[in-house]
Coordinates of C-alpha atoms in Angstrom, one line a residue:
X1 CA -59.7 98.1 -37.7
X2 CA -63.0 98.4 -39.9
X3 CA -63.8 101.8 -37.9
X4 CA -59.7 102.9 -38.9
X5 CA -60.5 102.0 -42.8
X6 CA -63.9 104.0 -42.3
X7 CA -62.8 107.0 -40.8
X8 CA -60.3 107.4 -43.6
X9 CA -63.1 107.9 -45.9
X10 CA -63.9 111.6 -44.0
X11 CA -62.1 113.8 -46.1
X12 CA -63.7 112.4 -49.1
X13 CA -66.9 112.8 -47.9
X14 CA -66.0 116.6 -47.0
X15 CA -65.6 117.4 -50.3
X16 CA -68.7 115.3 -51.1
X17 CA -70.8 117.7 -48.8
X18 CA -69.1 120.8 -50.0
X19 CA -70.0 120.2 -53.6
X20 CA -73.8 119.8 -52.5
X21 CA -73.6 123.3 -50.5
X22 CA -72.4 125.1 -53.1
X23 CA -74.4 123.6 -55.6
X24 CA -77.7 123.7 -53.9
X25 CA -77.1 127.3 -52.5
X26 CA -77.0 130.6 -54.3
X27 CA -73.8 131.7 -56.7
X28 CA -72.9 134.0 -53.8
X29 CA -72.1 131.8 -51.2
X30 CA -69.2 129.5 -51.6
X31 CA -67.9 126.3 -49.8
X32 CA -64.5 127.1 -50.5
X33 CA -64.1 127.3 -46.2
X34 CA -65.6 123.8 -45.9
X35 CA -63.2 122.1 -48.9
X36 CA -60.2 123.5 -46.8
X37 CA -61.3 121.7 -43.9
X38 CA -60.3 118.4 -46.0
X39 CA -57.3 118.4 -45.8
X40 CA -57.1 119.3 -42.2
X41 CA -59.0 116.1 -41.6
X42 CA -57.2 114.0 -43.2
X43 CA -54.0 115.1 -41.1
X44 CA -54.3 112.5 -38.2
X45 CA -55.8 109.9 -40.6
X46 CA -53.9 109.6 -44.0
X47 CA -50.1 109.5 -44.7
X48 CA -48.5 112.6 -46.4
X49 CA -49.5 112.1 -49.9
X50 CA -52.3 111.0 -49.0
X51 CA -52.8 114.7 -47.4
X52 CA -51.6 116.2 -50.2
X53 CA -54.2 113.8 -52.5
X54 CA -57.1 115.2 -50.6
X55 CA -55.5 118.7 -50.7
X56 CA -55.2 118.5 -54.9
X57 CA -58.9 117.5 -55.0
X58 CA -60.3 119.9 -52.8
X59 CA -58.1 122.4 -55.5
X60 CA -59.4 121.1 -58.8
X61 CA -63.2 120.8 -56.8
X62 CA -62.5 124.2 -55.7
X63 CA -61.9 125.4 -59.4
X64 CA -64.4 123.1 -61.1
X65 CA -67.4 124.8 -59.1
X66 CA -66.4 128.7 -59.3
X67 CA -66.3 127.7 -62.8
X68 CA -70.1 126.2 -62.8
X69 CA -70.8 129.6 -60.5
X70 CA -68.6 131.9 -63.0
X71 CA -67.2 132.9 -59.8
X72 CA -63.5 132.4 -60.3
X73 CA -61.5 135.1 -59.9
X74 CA -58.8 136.6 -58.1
X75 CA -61.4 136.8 -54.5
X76 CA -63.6 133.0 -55.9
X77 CA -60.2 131.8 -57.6
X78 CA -56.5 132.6 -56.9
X79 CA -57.3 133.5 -53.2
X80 CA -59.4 130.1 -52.3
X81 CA -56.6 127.9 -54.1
X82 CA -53.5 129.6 -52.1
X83 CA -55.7 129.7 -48.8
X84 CA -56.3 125.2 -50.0
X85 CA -52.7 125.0 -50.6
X86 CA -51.5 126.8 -47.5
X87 CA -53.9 124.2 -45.3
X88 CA -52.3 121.4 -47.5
X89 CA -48.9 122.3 -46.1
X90 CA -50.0 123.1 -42.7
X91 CA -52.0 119.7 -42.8
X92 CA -48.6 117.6 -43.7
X93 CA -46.7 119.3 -41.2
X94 CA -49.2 118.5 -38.2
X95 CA -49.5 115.0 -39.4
X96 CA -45.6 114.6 -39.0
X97 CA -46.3 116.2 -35.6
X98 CA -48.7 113.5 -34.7
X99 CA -46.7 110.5 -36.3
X100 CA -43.7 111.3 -34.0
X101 CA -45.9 111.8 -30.8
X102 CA -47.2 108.3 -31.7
X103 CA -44.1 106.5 -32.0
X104 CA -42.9 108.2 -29.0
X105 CA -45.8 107.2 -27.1
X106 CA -45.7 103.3 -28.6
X107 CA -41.9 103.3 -27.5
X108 CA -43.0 104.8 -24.1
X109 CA -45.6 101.5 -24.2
X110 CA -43.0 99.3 -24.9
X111 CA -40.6 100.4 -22.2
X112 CA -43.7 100.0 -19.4
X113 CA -44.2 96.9 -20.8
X114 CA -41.1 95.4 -20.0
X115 CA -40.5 97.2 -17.3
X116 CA -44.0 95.4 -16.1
X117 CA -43.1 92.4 -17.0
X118 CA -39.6 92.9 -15.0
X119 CA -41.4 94.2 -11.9
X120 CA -44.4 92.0 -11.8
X121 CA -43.7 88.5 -14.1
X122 CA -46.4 86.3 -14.9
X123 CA -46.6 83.1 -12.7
X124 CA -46.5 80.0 -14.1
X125 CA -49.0 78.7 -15.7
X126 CA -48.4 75.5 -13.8
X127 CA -46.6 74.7 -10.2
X128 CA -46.6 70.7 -9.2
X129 CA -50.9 69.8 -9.8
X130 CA -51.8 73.4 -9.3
X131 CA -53.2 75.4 -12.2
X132 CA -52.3 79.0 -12.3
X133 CA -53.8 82.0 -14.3
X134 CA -53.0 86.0 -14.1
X135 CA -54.2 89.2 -15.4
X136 CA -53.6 93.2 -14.6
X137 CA -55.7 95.6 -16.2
X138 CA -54.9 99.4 -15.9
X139 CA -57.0 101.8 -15.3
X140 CA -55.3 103.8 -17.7
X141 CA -53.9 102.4 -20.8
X142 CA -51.0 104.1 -20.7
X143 CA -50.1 103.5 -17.5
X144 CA -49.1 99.8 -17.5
X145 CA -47.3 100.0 -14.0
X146 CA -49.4 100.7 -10.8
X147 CA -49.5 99.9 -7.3
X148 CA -51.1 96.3 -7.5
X149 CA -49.4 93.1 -7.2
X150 CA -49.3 89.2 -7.1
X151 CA -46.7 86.6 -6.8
X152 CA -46.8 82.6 -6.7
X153 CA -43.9 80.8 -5.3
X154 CA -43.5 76.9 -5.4
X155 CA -41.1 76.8 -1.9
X156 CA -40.1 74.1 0.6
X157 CA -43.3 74.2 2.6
X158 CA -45.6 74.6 -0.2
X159 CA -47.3 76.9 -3.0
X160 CA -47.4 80.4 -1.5
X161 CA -49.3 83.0 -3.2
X162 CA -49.5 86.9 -2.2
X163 CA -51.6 89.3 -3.7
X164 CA -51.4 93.1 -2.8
X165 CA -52.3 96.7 -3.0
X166 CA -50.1 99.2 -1.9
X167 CA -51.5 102.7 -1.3
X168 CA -50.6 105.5 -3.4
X169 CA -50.4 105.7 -7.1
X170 CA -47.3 106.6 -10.0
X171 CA -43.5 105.6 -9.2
X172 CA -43.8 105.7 -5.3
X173 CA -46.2 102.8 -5.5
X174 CA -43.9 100.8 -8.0
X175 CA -41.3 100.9 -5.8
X176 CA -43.4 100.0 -2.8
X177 CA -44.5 96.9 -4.9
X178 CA -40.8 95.9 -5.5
X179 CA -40.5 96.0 -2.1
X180 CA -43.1 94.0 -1.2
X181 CA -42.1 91.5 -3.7
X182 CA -38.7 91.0 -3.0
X183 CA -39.4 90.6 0.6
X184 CA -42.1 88.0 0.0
X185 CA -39.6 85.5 -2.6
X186 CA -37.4 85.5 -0.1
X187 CA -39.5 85.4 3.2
X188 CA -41.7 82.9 1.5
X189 CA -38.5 80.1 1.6
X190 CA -37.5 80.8 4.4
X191 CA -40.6 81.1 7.1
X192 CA -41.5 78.1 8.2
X193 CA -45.6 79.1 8.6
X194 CA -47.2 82.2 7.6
X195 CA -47.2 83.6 10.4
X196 CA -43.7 84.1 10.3
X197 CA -43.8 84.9 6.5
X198 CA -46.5 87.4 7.4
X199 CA -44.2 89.0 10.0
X200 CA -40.9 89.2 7.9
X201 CA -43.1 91.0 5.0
X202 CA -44.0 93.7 8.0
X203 CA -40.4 94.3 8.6
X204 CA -38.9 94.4 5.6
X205 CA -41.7 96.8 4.6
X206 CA -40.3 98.8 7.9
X207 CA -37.0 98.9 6.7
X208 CA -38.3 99.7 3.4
X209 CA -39.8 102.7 4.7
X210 CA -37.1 103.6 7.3
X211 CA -34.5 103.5 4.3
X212 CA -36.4 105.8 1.9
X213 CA -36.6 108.7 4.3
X214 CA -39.8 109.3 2.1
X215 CA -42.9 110.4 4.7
X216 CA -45.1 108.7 1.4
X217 CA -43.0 105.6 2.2
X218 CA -42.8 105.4 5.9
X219 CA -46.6 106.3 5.8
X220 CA -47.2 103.3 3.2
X221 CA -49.1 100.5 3.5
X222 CA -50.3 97.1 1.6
X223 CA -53.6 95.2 2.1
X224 CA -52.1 92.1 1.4
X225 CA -53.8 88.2 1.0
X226 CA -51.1 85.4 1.7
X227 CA -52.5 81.9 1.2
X228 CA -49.9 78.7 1.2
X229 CA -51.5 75.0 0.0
X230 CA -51.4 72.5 1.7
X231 CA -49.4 69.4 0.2
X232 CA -51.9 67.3 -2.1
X233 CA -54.0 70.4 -2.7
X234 CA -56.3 69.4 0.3
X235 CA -56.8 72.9 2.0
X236 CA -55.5 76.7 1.5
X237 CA -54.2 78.6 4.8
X238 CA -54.9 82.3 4.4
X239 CA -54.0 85.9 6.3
X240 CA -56.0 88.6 5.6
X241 CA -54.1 91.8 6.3
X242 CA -57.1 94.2 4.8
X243 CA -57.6 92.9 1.9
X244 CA -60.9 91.9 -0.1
X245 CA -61.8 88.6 0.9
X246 CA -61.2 85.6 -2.4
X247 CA -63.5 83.4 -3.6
X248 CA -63.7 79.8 -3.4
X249 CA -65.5 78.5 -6.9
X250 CA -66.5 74.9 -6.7
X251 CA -66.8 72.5 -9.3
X252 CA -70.7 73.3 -9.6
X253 CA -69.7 77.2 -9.4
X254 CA -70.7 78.4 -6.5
X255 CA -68.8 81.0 -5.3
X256 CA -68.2 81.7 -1.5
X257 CA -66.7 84.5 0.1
X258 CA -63.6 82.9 2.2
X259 CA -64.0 86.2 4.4
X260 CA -61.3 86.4 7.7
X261 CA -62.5 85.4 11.2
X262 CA -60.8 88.2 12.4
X263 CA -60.0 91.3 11.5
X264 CA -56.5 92.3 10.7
X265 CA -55.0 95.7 9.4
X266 CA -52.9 96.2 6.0
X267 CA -49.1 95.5 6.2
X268 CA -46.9 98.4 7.1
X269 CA -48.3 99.4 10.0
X270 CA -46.5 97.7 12.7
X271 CA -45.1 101.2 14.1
X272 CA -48.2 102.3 15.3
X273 CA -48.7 98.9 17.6
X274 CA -49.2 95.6 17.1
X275 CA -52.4 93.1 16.2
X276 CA -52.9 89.6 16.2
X277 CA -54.0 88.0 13.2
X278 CA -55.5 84.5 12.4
X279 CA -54.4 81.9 10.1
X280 CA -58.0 80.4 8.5
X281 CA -58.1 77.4 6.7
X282 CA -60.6 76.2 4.1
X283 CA -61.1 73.0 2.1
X284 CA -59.9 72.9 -1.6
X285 CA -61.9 70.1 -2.8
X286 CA -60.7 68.9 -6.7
X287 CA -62.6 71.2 -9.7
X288 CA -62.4 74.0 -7.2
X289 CA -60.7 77.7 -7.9
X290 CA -59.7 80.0 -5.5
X291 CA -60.1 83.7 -7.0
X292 CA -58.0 86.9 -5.7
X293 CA -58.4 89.8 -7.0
X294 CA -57.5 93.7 -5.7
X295 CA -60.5 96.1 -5.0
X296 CA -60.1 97.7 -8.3
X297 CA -63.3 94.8 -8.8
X298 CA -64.9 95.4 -5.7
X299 CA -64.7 98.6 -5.4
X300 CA -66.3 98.6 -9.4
X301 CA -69.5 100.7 -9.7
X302 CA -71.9 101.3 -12.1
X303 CA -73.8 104.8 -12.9
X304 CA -76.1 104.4 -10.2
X305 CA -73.0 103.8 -7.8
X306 CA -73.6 100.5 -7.3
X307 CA -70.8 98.5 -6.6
X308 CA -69.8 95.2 -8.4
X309 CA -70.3 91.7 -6.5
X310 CA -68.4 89.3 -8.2
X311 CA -70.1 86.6 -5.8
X312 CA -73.2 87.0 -7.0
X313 CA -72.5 87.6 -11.0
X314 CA -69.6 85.2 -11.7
X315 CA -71.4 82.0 -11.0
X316 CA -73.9 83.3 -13.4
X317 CA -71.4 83.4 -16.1
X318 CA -69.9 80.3 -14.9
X319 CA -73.6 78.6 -15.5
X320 CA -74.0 79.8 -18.6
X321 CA -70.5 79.1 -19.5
X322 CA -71.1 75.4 -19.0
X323 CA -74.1 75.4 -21.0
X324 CA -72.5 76.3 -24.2
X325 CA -68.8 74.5 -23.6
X326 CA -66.1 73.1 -21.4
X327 CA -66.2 74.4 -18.0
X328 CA -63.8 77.1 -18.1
X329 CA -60.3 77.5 -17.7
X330 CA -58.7 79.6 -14.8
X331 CA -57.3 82.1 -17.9
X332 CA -60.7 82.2 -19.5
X333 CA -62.8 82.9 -15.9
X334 CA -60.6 85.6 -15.3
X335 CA -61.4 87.2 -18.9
X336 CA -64.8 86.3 -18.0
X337 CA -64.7 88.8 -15.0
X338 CA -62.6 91.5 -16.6
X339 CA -65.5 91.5 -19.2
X340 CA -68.5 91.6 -16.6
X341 CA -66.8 94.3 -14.5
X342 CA -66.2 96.6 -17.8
X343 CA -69.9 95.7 -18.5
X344 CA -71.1 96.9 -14.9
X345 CA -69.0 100.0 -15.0
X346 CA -69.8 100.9 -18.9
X347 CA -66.4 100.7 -19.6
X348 CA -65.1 103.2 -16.8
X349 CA -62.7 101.7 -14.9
X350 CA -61.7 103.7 -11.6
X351 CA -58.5 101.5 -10.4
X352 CA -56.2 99.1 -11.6
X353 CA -57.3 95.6 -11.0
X354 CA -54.4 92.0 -10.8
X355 CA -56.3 88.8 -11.1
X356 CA -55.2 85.9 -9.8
X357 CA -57.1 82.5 -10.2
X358 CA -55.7 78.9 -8.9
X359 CA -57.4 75.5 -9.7
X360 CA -57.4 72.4 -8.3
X361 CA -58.5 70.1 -11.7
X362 CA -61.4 67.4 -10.9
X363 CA -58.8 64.5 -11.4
X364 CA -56.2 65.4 -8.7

């Protein structure tokens, strides 16, 4: 906001410059060229009269200094006024052009907004003892919908959580992530383990596919992470299906890398044979988190192409997060690693990113 008031102050200070010019330079040179290049800055940052304010001074400065040069004439007077006047108009007319871009860009914002917020809803921020927090940063600020994905459903055998990428990018992947999350509200009620929640996703992901007739489609896949907690909150069950390993944050945060003891590939690929897959389980002790995220943070690199290991760096943060306050919320560790993954990549980020964090608090 102060850098918007600033910049507003740039036509003014064209003018400023263009008197010096002409009055340090010789009577022959004039900055009439450099006045009309007020007005044309002032397009995308004033409102019309305020165009047509900066175009009227740059006139009557125009005027005042071929007077001072006893310049002004039909070539150092008339001519330089109507060429000022012309680039007034023209000025106003691109800033109209720029105003309705804008609001058709802002409505275009709006409708991928809650289009976003239809397609992928924020999860509660609370389900039974459990603590929930999610976040989805674009790559692109326009683009508010991508391919990345995570749900949390409170169901009959527990809190099940999926979080997902689907491969491709634009309005394929949307609807491959509609797919996938349709199939997983309604699998996730009725499977009675994950293995048999893991298998419906494959099929309806099949079907999916099969139904299309779209080779991008039937050639999709999701690296997906589907954990379920245990009743009480003692212990998370998690499948793997190519996806980057969570991290478990203790109350002390340290992080640990809840990797998979087996290998397992992505979802979608059951036509091309079929693997076995392991259910792990870990301990959820109280004060802990459990941190999914999609490799738009692991696969994070800096100039030097180093890539970002949120392992190692968040429990930095975490530490010196406790040193100045209250341990931090689930909401406020996520921000805490969407801020040190924009500082590791200077601000560059290469892929979308959906955060997911789930806390255990130290009472329960």
């Amino acid at each position: 906001m102060v850098r918007q008031s600033r910049a507003r102050w740039i036509p003014v200070g064209v003018i400023a410059l263009a008197v010096v010019i002409d009055l340090v330079t010789p009577t022959d040179v004039t900055s009439a060229p450099l006045l009309a290049t007020a007005p044309v800055a002032a397009a995308p940052l004033l409102s019309p009269p305020g165009i047509i304010a900066i175009g009227v001074l740059s006139m009557a400065v125009q005027v005042v200094l071929a007077r001072v040069d006893h310049t002004f004439g039909w070539h150092g007077g008339v001519a330089n006024q109507l060429t000022l006047l012309a680039v007034t108009v023209l000025a106003v007319l691109i800033n109209r052009t720029l105003t309705g871009q804008s609001a058709r860009t802002r409505r275009a914002q709006q409708v991928a907004a809650v289009a976003q917020a239809a397609v992928l809803p924020r999860p509660p921020s609370r389900l039974g003892d459990l603590r929930i927090a999610a976040r989805y940063v674009p790559a692109e600020d326009e683009a508010m919908i991508g391919g990345d994905l995570y749900v949390v459903q409170e169901t009959p055998h527990g809190v099940r959580v999926m979080v997902g990428d689907v491969r491709g990018k634009g309005l394929g992947a949307v609807g491959a992530v509609c797919a996938d999350l349709g199939a997983f509200r309604y699998a996730a009620d009725e499977a009675e383990d994950l293995p048999a929640l893991v298998n419906a996703l494959e099929g309806a992901l099949l079907r999916e596919g099969g139904r299309s007739g779209d080779q991008e489609r039937e050639e999709g896949f999701t690296t997906a992470l589907i954990a379920e907690f245990a009743v009480g909150l003692d212990a998370v069950r998690i499948v793997n299906r190519g996806h980057p390993p969570p991290l478990l944050l203790d109350a002390e945060g340290t992080a640990t890398a809840l990797e998979p003891s087996q290998e397992a590939p992505p979802l979608g690929m059951a036509a091309l044979g079929t693997w076995s897959f392991p259910v792990d389980t870990f301990p959820f002790p109280p004060g802990a988190t459990l941190l999914c995220y999609t490799d738009g943070v692991t696969e994070a690199r800096d100039e030097n192409g180093v890539f970002y290991d949120a392992a190692v760096r968040l429990p930095l943060l975490l530490r010196h997060r406790s040193l100045v306050g209250d341990p931090p919320t689930p909401a406020q560790i996520l921000q805490l690693l969407i801020e040190d993954v924009g500082r590791h990549t200077g601000g560059r980020i290469q892929d979308d990113q959906a955060l997911l964090a789930l806390h255990r608090p130290p009472g329960v």
